[in-house]
Amino acid sequence: MSRVYNFSAGPAVLPEEVLREAAEEMLDYRGTGMSVMEMSHRSKAYDTIIKEAEADLRELMNIPDNYKVLFLQGGASQQFAMIPMNLMKHKVADYIVTGQWAKKAYQEACLYGKANKIASSEDKTFSYIPDCSDLPISEDADYVYICENNTIYGTKFKELPNTKGKTLVADVSSCFLSEPVDVTKYGVIYGGVQKNIGPAGVVIVIIREDLITEDVLPGTPTMLKYKTHADADSLYNTPPAYGIYICGKVFKWLKKMGGLSVMKERNEEKAKLLYDFLDESRLFQGTVEKKDRSLMNVPFVTGDTDLDAKFVKEAKEAGLENLKGHRSVGGMRASIYNAMPLSGVQALVEFMKKFEKENL
């Protein structure tokens, strides 16, 4: 069975050489006589794995010393509660709602205090990013929250909002490590790893140290305090050990590839190929305002639901998997994360050209 081109939005494609390396080490990790899956998280071998993973991530993202890197469980969705529980000191936060996940985060924050929706693109089915250069930031807001890349709708903040001095919190699940980023512009930058970094089950939180305090909302469980995990170097309880091990391998792969500026160039090349075709096509069209297009997630439609279904079915037969759009929007979506090779996008565009000829 040969491997397909997997355009899934997450869990998503991983670098083949990482998978092969993990396969080789599956039964015996570097002479330990056991798999990483079976290894104590308190062992010397595992201690090296998690420490190296953190060191490599710090190097890739140029993370300053006054930020902690936490490897946690519960996915990005658990952060929707952890963030207000830990950061909503004045019980006020501002949310910019540009998609399903930002909306869910906003709804969750409403359980803990006054969450203000200060900008939204819901009026046009989240097909654009609102102008965030001069927003009505609340004077007593504890933080301003964004979802930087919207997996479902294929939009991306090209410029960060002007938070007027307030702490910026960003969910970067679907653009994590896709391009260089200035960590100092954020108070918290976090994401589930199952889109661009590793297997489902790990969320990475990069948080400025001054935001990690004992002063959390009353009733916050011990496991949901950032301080619990920061003080224990992500080993307070058994972490998602195997997932972190794979993430560590992906970090090494990214370093070998040349780092995040090289990944950005590669990602721009892949996205340009697909967007250029969509802009010329007589059958397919993209659904996002050009200035706000994501490099990672590319939604498109034919305008006919039956034809969309036919396309997804025939694409699958041609070895192009998981092109069906999210159930909330329909159509198609190609997720072209770091590990998707250029050849995969070329194969998709060739197939789309053929499909267009046959169905116009």
Coordinates of N, CA and C in Angstrom, one line a residue, residues 4 19 30 34 74 77 123 155 178 198 233 241 245 247 258 265 293 307 315 344:
V4 N -0.8 7.9 0.6 CA -1.6 8.9 -0.1 C -1.1 10.3 0.2
L19 N 8.2 9.5 10.8 CA 7.4 8.3 11.0 C 8.3 7.0 10.9
R30 N 16.9 3.4 21.3 CA 18.3 3.6 21.6 C 18.9 2.8 22.7
M34 N 13.2 -1.0 25.3 CA 11.8 -0.8 25.4 C 11.4 0.4 24.4
G74 N -5.4 17.8 26.9 CA -6.7 18.5 26.9 C -6.9 19.3 25.6
S77 N -8.9 23.1 23.1 CA -10.2 23.3 23.7 C -10.2 23.5 25.2
D123 N -20.4 38.1 10.2 CA -21.4 38.7 9.3 C -21.2 38.2 7.9
T155 N -8.7 31.6 7.0 CA -8.2 33.0 7.2 C -7.0 33.0 8.2
S178 N 4.8 27.4 11.2 CA 4.7 27.5 9.7 C 5.5 28.6 9.2
G198 N 2.5 17.2 15.5 CA 2.6 15.8 16.0 C 1.3 15.1 16.1
D233 N 7.9 21.4 35.4 CA 8.5 21.2 34.1 C 7.7 20.3 33.3
A241 N 3.4 11.3 26.9 CA 4.9 11.0 26.6 C 5.2 10.7 25.2
Y245 N 7.4 12.9 22.4 CA 8.6 12.3 21.7 C 8.5 12.6 20.2
C247 N 6.7 15.0 18.7 CA 6.9 16.4 18.5 C 8.4 16.8 18.4
G258 N 16.0 23.6 7.8 CA 16.5 25.0 7.7 C 15.8 26.0 8.6
E265 N 9.0 30.0 3.3 CA 9.2 30.0 1.8 C 8.5 28.8 1.2
R293 N -5.9 35.3 3.2 CA -5.8 33.9 3.0 C -4.7 33.2 3.8
L307 N -21.6 18.4 -7.1 CA -20.3 18.4 -7.8 C -19.2 18.4 -6.8
A315 N -11.4 12.5 -6.0 CA -10.0 12.8 -5.5 C -9.5 11.7 -4.6
G344 N 2.6 17.0 -3.5 CA 1.2 16.8 -3.1 C 0.3 17.9 -3.6

